[in-house]
Short mmCIF file of C-alpha atoms and ligand atoms in Angstrom, two decimals:
data_model
loop_
_atom_site.label_atom_id
_atom_site.label_comp_id
_atom_site.label_asym_id
_atom_site.label_seq_id
_atom_site.Cartn_x
_atom_site.Cartn_y
_atom_site.Cartn_z
CA MET A 1 -17.10 3.70 -23.24
CA SER A 2 -14.22 1.18 -22.80
CA ARG A 3 -11.83 1.57 -19.96
CA ASN A 4 -8.06 1.15 -20.18
CA TYR A 5 -6.02 -1.43 -18.13
CA ASN A 6 -4.27 0.81 -16.07
CA PHE A 7 -1.07 -0.28 -14.51
CA SER A 8 -0.40 2.82 -12.46
CA ALA A 9 1.41 2.64 -9.12
CA GLY A 10 -0.84 4.70 -7.46
CA PRO A 11 -3.40 6.48 -7.71
CA ALA A 12 -4.40 3.15 -9.29
CA MET A 13 -7.35 1.15 -10.65
CA ILE A 14 -10.59 0.76 -8.60
CA SER A 15 -12.80 -1.79 -9.45
CA GLU A 16 -15.53 -1.15 -12.13
CA ALA A 17 -18.11 -2.52 -9.81
CA VAL A 18 -17.10 0.10 -7.20
CA LEU A 19 -17.07 2.69 -9.53
CA THR A 20 -20.36 1.80 -10.92
CA GLN A 21 -21.93 1.76 -7.58
CA ALA A 22 -20.50 5.20 -6.64
CA ARG A 23 -21.75 6.70 -9.98
CA ASP A 24 -25.33 5.27 -9.21
CA GLN A 25 -25.28 7.04 -5.86
CA MET A 26 -23.58 10.12 -6.74
CA LEU A 27 -26.50 12.33 -6.66
CA ASN A 28 -28.68 10.64 -4.13
CA TRP A 29 -27.55 8.39 -1.49
CA ASN A 30 -30.02 6.06 0.19
CA ASP A 31 -32.84 8.45 -0.47
CA THR A 32 -31.07 11.15 1.57
CA GLY A 33 -31.52 13.52 -1.41
CA MET A 34 -27.78 14.37 -1.40
CA SER A 35 -24.59 13.09 -2.32
CA VAL A 36 -22.17 11.46 0.19
CA MET A 37 -19.76 14.55 -0.54
CA GLU A 38 -22.57 16.90 0.50
CA MET A 39 -23.06 15.21 3.95
CA SER A 40 -22.12 16.65 7.25
CA HIS A 41 -19.21 14.33 8.81
CA ARG A 42 -21.18 14.61 11.97
CA GLY A 43 -24.58 13.53 10.67
CA LYS A 44 -26.21 10.19 11.37
CA GLU A 45 -26.07 9.20 7.63
CA TYR A 46 -22.29 9.80 7.23
CA LEU A 47 -21.59 8.06 10.52
CA SER A 48 -23.23 4.98 9.66
CA ILE A 49 -20.96 4.90 6.45
CA ALA A 50 -17.84 5.79 8.39
CA THR A 51 -18.71 2.89 10.98
CA GLN A 52 -19.78 0.39 8.49
CA ALA A 53 -16.46 0.97 6.66
CA GLU A 54 -14.45 0.10 9.93
CA THR A 55 -16.48 -2.84 10.81
CA ASP A 56 -15.82 -4.39 7.20
CA LEU A 57 -12.01 -3.51 7.30
CA ARG A 58 -11.85 -5.22 10.54
CA ASP A 59 -13.62 -8.34 9.34
CA LEU A 60 -11.42 -8.47 6.20
CA LEU A 61 -8.12 -8.17 8.47
CA ASN A 62 -9.36 -9.74 11.39
CA ILE A 63 -8.31 -6.83 13.22
CA PRO A 64 -8.19 -7.60 17.21
CA GLU A 65 -10.11 -5.40 19.45
CA HIS A 66 -7.23 -4.01 21.20
CA TYR A 67 -6.11 -2.07 17.82
CA LYS A 68 -7.54 1.14 16.79
CA VAL A 69 -8.16 2.05 13.28
CA LEU A 70 -7.68 5.66 12.22
CA PHE A 71 -8.89 7.01 8.92
CA LEU A 72 -6.60 9.85 8.47
CA GLN A 73 -4.97 12.39 5.93
CA GLY A 74 -1.64 13.58 4.84
CA GLY A 75 -0.75 10.25 2.92
CA ALA A 76 1.70 7.65 4.13
CA SER A 77 4.38 10.40 4.05
CA THR A 78 2.84 12.25 6.87
CA GLN A 79 3.02 8.95 9.02
CA PHE A 80 6.82 8.97 8.41
CA SER A 81 6.86 11.88 10.91
CA ALA A 82 3.79 10.81 13.20
CA ILE A 83 5.16 7.55 13.73
CA PRO A 84 8.32 8.63 15.64
CA MET A 85 6.24 11.49 17.40
CA ASN A 86 3.85 8.98 18.68
CA LEU A 87 6.06 5.87 19.38
CA LEU A 88 9.25 7.24 20.61
CA ASP A 89 8.00 7.40 24.08
CA GLY A 90 11.12 8.95 25.68
CA ASN A 91 13.20 6.59 23.75
CA GLU A 92 16.19 8.09 21.51
CA THR A 93 16.43 5.61 19.19
CA ALA A 94 14.37 3.60 16.66
CA ASP A 95 15.24 0.70 14.35
CA TYR A 96 14.71 0.97 10.55
CA ILE A 97 15.88 -1.37 7.50
CA ASN A 98 16.70 0.36 4.34
CA THR A 99 15.31 -1.66 1.54
CA GLY A 100 14.47 0.96 -0.99
CA THR A 101 13.21 4.38 -1.77
CA TRP A 102 10.37 4.65 0.58
CA SER A 103 12.33 2.98 3.17
CA LYS A 104 14.95 5.88 2.86
CA LYS A 105 12.27 8.57 3.03
CA ALA A 106 10.84 7.02 6.31
CA ILE A 107 14.21 6.96 7.63
CA LYS A 108 15.28 10.42 6.72
CA GLU A 109 12.04 11.93 8.26
CA ALA A 110 12.48 9.90 11.52
CA GLN A 111 16.02 11.20 11.73
CA ARG A 112 14.44 14.72 12.83
CA TYR A 113 13.27 13.01 16.06
CA CYS A 114 15.58 10.16 17.04
CA ASP A 115 18.87 8.50 16.22
CA VAL A 116 17.81 5.92 13.39
CA ASN A 117 19.63 2.56 13.75
CA VAL A 118 19.52 1.13 10.31
CA VAL A 119 19.68 -2.40 10.99
CA ALA A 120 20.76 -3.39 7.46
CA SER A 121 20.52 -2.10 3.79
CA SER A 122 20.19 -3.21 0.37
CA GLU A 123 21.19 0.04 -1.23
CA ASN A 124 24.72 -1.35 -2.45
CA SER A 125 22.92 -3.93 -4.37
CA ASP A 126 20.64 -1.46 -5.99
CA PHE A 127 17.74 -2.63 -3.65
CA LEU A 128 17.23 -5.95 -5.46
CA SER A 129 17.16 -8.18 -2.50
CA ILE A 130 16.25 -8.18 1.06
CA PRO A 131 19.11 -8.53 3.57
CA PRO A 132 18.50 -11.98 5.68
CA ILE A 133 17.33 -11.35 9.11
CA GLU A 134 20.43 -12.97 10.57
CA SER A 135 22.41 -10.06 9.43
CA TRP A 136 20.08 -7.35 10.95
CA ASN A 137 21.89 -5.25 13.65
CA LEU A 138 18.76 -4.99 15.74
CA ASN A 139 18.59 -3.16 18.98
CA GLU A 140 16.45 -4.68 21.56
CA ASP A 141 15.91 -1.23 23.34
CA ALA A 142 14.71 0.50 20.12
CA ALA A 143 11.37 2.09 20.45
CA TYR A 144 10.23 0.29 17.47
CA MET A 145 11.30 -1.56 14.42
CA HIS A 146 10.12 -0.14 11.02
CA TYR A 147 10.01 -1.67 7.67
CA THR A 148 8.54 -1.43 4.28
CA PRO A 149 6.95 -4.82 3.22
CA ASN A 150 6.45 -3.82 -0.38
CA GLU A 151 9.09 -1.44 -2.10
CA THR A 152 6.58 -0.09 -4.85
CA ILE A 153 9.48 1.50 -6.97
CA SER A 154 11.65 -1.38 -7.17
CA GLY A 155 9.17 -3.92 -6.87
CA VAL A 156 10.67 -5.92 -3.82
CA GLU A 157 8.51 -7.39 -1.16
CA PHE A 158 9.03 -9.23 1.98
CA HIS A 159 7.26 -12.64 1.85
CA TRP A 160 7.71 -13.26 5.45
CA ILE A 161 7.30 -11.13 8.80
CA PRO A 162 10.16 -10.08 10.60
CA GLU A 163 10.68 -11.59 14.15
CA VAL A 164 11.84 -8.85 16.37
CA GLY A 165 11.03 -9.97 19.81
CA ASP A 166 9.35 -7.34 22.21
CA VAL A 167 9.94 -4.42 19.93
CA PRO A 168 6.78 -3.21 18.20
CA LEU A 169 6.92 -3.81 14.57
CA VAL A 170 6.01 -0.96 12.57
CA ALA A 171 5.07 -1.46 8.78
CA ASP A 172 4.65 0.81 5.62
CA MET A 173 1.93 -1.22 3.78
CA SER A 174 0.85 1.20 1.32
CA SER A 175 1.43 -0.99 -1.62
CA THR A 176 0.39 -4.28 0.01
CA LEU A 177 -2.23 -3.93 2.54
CA LEU A 178 -5.40 -5.88 1.38
CA SER A 179 -3.75 -8.02 -1.23
CA ARG A 180 -3.58 -10.96 1.06
CA PRO A 181 -4.46 -12.04 4.62
CA LEU A 182 -2.43 -10.50 7.35
CA ASN A 183 -1.65 -11.37 10.99
CA VAL A 184 -2.19 -8.00 12.61
CA GLU A 185 -1.30 -9.18 15.83
CA LYS A 186 2.51 -9.37 14.82
CA TYR A 187 2.46 -5.45 14.20
CA GLY A 188 2.59 -2.57 16.63
CA LEU A 189 1.40 -0.36 13.81
CA ILE A 190 0.38 -0.76 10.32
CA TYR A 191 -0.07 2.26 7.99
CA ALA A 192 -1.04 2.93 4.25
CA GLY A 193 -1.89 5.63 1.97
CA ALA A 194 -5.10 4.46 0.23
CA GLN A 195 -4.34 5.11 -3.29
CA LYS A 196 -3.52 1.54 -4.35
CA ASN A 197 -5.34 -1.18 -2.96
CA ILE A 198 -7.92 0.68 -0.77
CA GLY A 199 -9.59 3.43 -2.57
CA PRO A 200 -8.88 7.06 -3.76
CA ALA A 201 -6.03 9.28 -2.61
CA GLY A 202 -6.79 11.58 0.43
CA LEU A 203 -7.15 8.83 2.84
CA THR A 204 -4.64 7.25 5.08
CA LEU A 205 -5.18 4.03 7.31
CA VAL A 206 -3.48 3.56 10.52
CA ILE A 207 -3.92 0.35 12.54
CA VAL A 208 -2.33 0.71 15.78
CA ARG A 209 -1.97 -1.39 19.11
CA GLU A 210 -4.01 0.60 21.86
CA ASP A 211 -1.18 0.46 24.26
CA LEU A 212 1.14 2.26 21.90
CA ILE A 213 -1.35 5.31 21.92
CA GLY A 214 -1.11 8.26 24.20
CA LYS A 215 2.51 8.75 24.65
CA ALA A 216 3.07 11.44 21.91
CA LEU A 217 5.83 13.95 22.15
CA LYS A 218 4.80 17.21 23.68
CA ASN A 219 4.98 19.18 20.28
CA THR A 220 2.95 16.63 18.19
CA PRO A 221 0.60 18.68 16.04
CA ALA A 222 -3.18 17.54 17.28
CA MET A 223 -3.79 16.09 13.90
CA MET A 224 -1.02 13.63 14.04
CA ASP A 225 -1.69 12.58 17.57
CA TYR A 226 -3.09 9.08 17.65
CA ALA A 227 -4.73 9.81 21.06
CA ILE A 228 -6.49 12.70 20.06
CA GLN A 229 -7.40 11.15 16.45
CA SER A 230 -8.85 8.05 18.20
CA LYS A 231 -10.75 9.75 20.84
CA ALA A 232 -12.28 11.66 18.08
CA GLY A 233 -13.21 8.56 15.78
CA SER A 234 -10.59 10.11 13.40
CA MET A 235 -12.84 13.24 13.21
CA TYR A 236 -10.60 15.61 15.12
CA ASN A 237 -11.39 17.60 12.00
CA THR A 238 -13.30 17.11 8.77
CA PRO A 239 -12.01 13.95 7.33
CA PRO A 240 -11.83 13.04 3.72
CA THR A 241 -15.32 11.94 3.59
CA TYR A 242 -15.70 10.74 0.18
CA SER A 243 -12.43 8.72 0.07
CA TRP A 244 -13.47 7.15 3.23
CA PHE A 245 -16.90 6.30 1.79
CA LEU A 246 -15.25 4.81 -1.45
CA ALA A 247 -12.83 2.78 0.59
CA GLY A 248 -15.96 1.31 2.45
CA LEU A 249 -17.37 0.39 -0.99
CA VAL A 250 -14.03 -1.53 -1.84
CA PHE A 251 -13.88 -3.24 1.42
CA LYS A 252 -17.71 -4.53 0.61
CA TRP A 253 -16.42 -5.39 -2.85
CA LEU A 254 -13.58 -7.18 -1.47
CA LYS A 255 -15.92 -9.30 0.87
CA LYS A 256 -18.29 -9.92 -1.66
CA ASN A 257 -15.39 -11.50 -3.94
CA GLY A 258 -14.17 -13.99 -1.46
CA GLY A 259 -12.17 -11.69 0.76
CA LEU A 260 -8.30 -11.45 1.21
CA GLU A 261 -7.85 -15.31 0.70
CA ALA A 262 -9.11 -14.98 -2.65
CA MET A 263 -7.25 -11.81 -3.82
CA ALA A 264 -3.94 -13.68 -2.35
CA GLU A 265 -4.90 -16.40 -4.72
CA ILE A 266 -5.60 -14.07 -7.62
CA ASN A 267 -2.58 -11.97 -6.93
CA GLU A 268 -0.27 -14.66 -6.80
CA ARG A 269 -1.47 -16.14 -9.81
CA LYS A 270 -1.43 -12.81 -11.79
CA SER A 271 2.18 -12.03 -10.62
CA VAL A 272 3.55 -15.57 -11.43
CA LYS A 273 2.06 -15.19 -14.95
CA LEU A 274 3.64 -12.01 -15.63
CA TYR A 275 7.08 -13.01 -14.04
CA ASN A 276 7.01 -16.23 -16.06
CA ALA A 277 6.44 -14.07 -19.50
CA ILE A 278 9.41 -11.93 -18.61
CA ASP A 279 11.63 -14.67 -17.43
CA THR A 280 10.96 -16.91 -20.62
CA SER A 281 11.75 -14.25 -22.71
CA ASP A 282 15.29 -13.13 -23.99
CA PHE A 283 13.87 -9.62 -24.46
CA TYR A 284 12.44 -8.67 -21.02
CA LYS A 285 14.15 -8.82 -17.86
CA ASN A 286 13.29 -8.40 -13.98
CA SER A 287 16.46 -8.27 -11.89
CA VAL A 288 14.76 -8.47 -8.44
CA ASN A 289 15.90 -11.40 -6.50
CA ILE A 290 13.29 -14.45 -7.13
CA ASN A 291 12.78 -14.75 -3.16
CA CYS A 292 11.73 -11.06 -2.84
CA ARG A 293 9.53 -10.18 -6.17
CA SER A 294 6.61 -8.24 -5.54
CA TRP A 295 3.09 -9.57 -6.26
CA MET A 296 2.04 -5.90 -6.61
CA ASN A 297 4.60 -4.16 -8.45
CA VAL A 298 6.32 -5.72 -11.43
CA PRO A 299 9.32 -3.81 -12.63
CA PHE A 300 10.82 -4.78 -16.07
CA THR A 301 13.12 -3.57 -18.85
CA LEU A 302 13.49 -4.21 -22.48
CA GLY A 303 16.63 -5.94 -24.26
CA ASN A 304 17.15 -2.17 -25.87
CA SER A 305 16.01 0.83 -23.88
CA ASP A 306 15.73 2.85 -27.20
CA LEU A 307 12.55 0.93 -27.81
CA ASP A 308 11.06 2.28 -24.29
CA SER A 309 9.04 5.02 -25.81
CA ASP A 310 7.64 2.75 -28.76
CA PHE A 311 6.77 0.20 -26.33
CA LEU A 312 4.99 2.46 -24.25
CA SER A 313 2.92 4.35 -27.05
CA GLN A 314 1.82 1.05 -28.75
CA ALA A 315 0.91 -0.43 -25.40
CA ALA A 316 -1.20 2.73 -24.88
CA ALA A 317 -2.84 2.33 -28.22
CA GLN A 318 -4.04 -1.08 -27.05
CA GLY A 319 -5.31 0.35 -23.91
CA LEU A 320 -2.52 -0.70 -21.48
CA VAL A 321 -1.47 2.27 -19.95
CA THR A 322 0.79 3.83 -17.26
CA LEU A 323 3.54 1.35 -17.78
CA LYS A 324 6.35 3.56 -17.48
CA GLY A 325 8.75 2.77 -14.68
CA HIS A 326 9.69 5.31 -11.86
CA SER A 327 12.30 7.81 -13.11
CA SER A 328 14.88 6.47 -10.59
CA VAL A 329 15.08 2.95 -11.99
CA GLY A 330 13.91 3.50 -15.65
CA GLY A 331 12.29 1.01 -17.73
CA MET A 332 8.61 -0.28 -17.31
CA ARG A 333 6.51 -1.23 -14.27
CA ALA A 334 3.26 -2.88 -13.97
CA SER A 335 1.48 -2.28 -10.91
CA ILE A 336 -1.13 -5.02 -10.65
CA TYR A 337 -3.32 -4.39 -7.47
CA ASN A 338 -6.34 -6.28 -6.41
CA ALA A 339 -8.72 -4.02 -9.11
CA MET A 340 -6.30 -5.00 -11.88
CA PRO A 341 -8.17 -7.99 -13.50
CA GLU A 342 -6.55 -10.96 -14.62
CA ALA A 343 -7.78 -10.24 -18.21
CA GLY A 344 -5.44 -7.04 -18.06
CA ILE A 345 -2.62 -9.32 -17.33
CA ASP A 346 -3.37 -11.53 -20.26
CA ALA A 347 -3.76 -8.36 -22.50
CA LEU A 348 -0.20 -7.31 -21.37
CA ILE A 349 1.54 -10.43 -21.85
CA SER A 350 -0.09 -10.84 -25.41
CA PHE A 351 1.29 -7.49 -26.18
CA MET A 352 4.65 -7.89 -24.69
CA VAL A 353 5.03 -11.16 -26.95
CA GLU A 354 3.94 -9.44 -30.07
CA PHE A 355 6.28 -6.46 -29.36
CA GLU A 356 9.12 -8.99 -28.98
CA ALA A 357 8.24 -10.67 -32.11
CA LYS A 358 8.39 -7.20 -33.98
CA TYR A 359 11.51 -5.78 -32.24
CA GLY A 360 13.22 -8.52 -30.41
C1 LIG B 1 5.38 2.07 0.19
C2 LIG B 1 5.05 3.65 -0.02
N1 LIG B 1 5.22 4.34 1.06
C3 LIG B 1 4.79 5.54 1.15
C4 LIG B 1 4.28 6.28 0.00
C5 LIG B 1 3.96 7.61 0.06
O1 LIG B 1 2.69 7.75 0.17
P1 LIG B 1 1.93 9.11 -0.03
O2 LIG B 1 1.81 9.53 -1.15
O3 LIG B 1 0.31 8.70 0.49
O4 LIG B 1 2.34 10.10 1.10
C6 LIG B 1 4.24 5.31 -1.37
C7 LIG B 1 3.66 5.95 -2.52
O5 LIG B 1 3.59 5.64 -3.54
C8 LIG B 1 4.57 4.03 -1.25
O6 LIG B 1 4.65 3.40 -2.39
#
């Protein structure tokens, strides 16, 4: 059976090595006579899987002891509410920067709980750039400062970490976590839906500094209270056991393949190749400011948008699928997370050259 190169923004490709291992262990994990899906989350077998996954994630990201790692549910979108509920700590304001659709959603949700100070916004320039930090209207009394290091839809990525003094920095890393090494200590809290670089949908990672836990608003649901989840080992209720297991296989795969330094090198190379192919053609275009182009999501348009559906159908016929851009921006988007092989980028570029020669 041949597999496609799937450029989906998420759920996205998972490495074939991981899927093959999951398949081989599907009916009988480690001679337990059962699938991981059928195990009690309280049993010693599953607890060993869960603990190993956390250990491997801590190794990969070099997560210090004084950070908790939570394996939660509800997607990154649930964290849009959980973050203010847990971190406001009696404060009435939080800082947010608006760099795209996902920032906006986070802001909208936070406004239910506090005054959101939007420190800067790139909305007037179609979210194609990141306002320089010198222009941010930071509030040193804010409960926290939230940003979206990679805007998945517009393909805009911070290649630097904002310096915000003593205010805890909070980052929605849904589409960039594990794509490169990270200095976790720069952050108060990092969160990510799993369905891009981590594993299957259904799992949400939260990495949070210990001193920020335990101050949730009185009406915070138990499921969203970091103190309760942390005390329960992320098992206040039945966790997404299989997604957690699969994420653990992804962590092992990353370690085996050189860890995050190796991923960074490959990811940068893959994205540079694709941006070069776009920039050197007169037919394709990426409008994102060159300093903040994403390594993970590469949107581009064709010289003539009437050709979009031909491009998509002919690409699909060559096994290059899910290239349609998000409806809010149109055009194409190639999401090229860790599990997209370099050969997938080469195949896409060859197809783009061929298509341009035919129609350009
Ligand atoms: C940057 C970012 N934040 C949040 C989300 C929403 O994630 P979820 O579907 O896990 O709630 C996405 C989904 O694509 C995303 O890309």
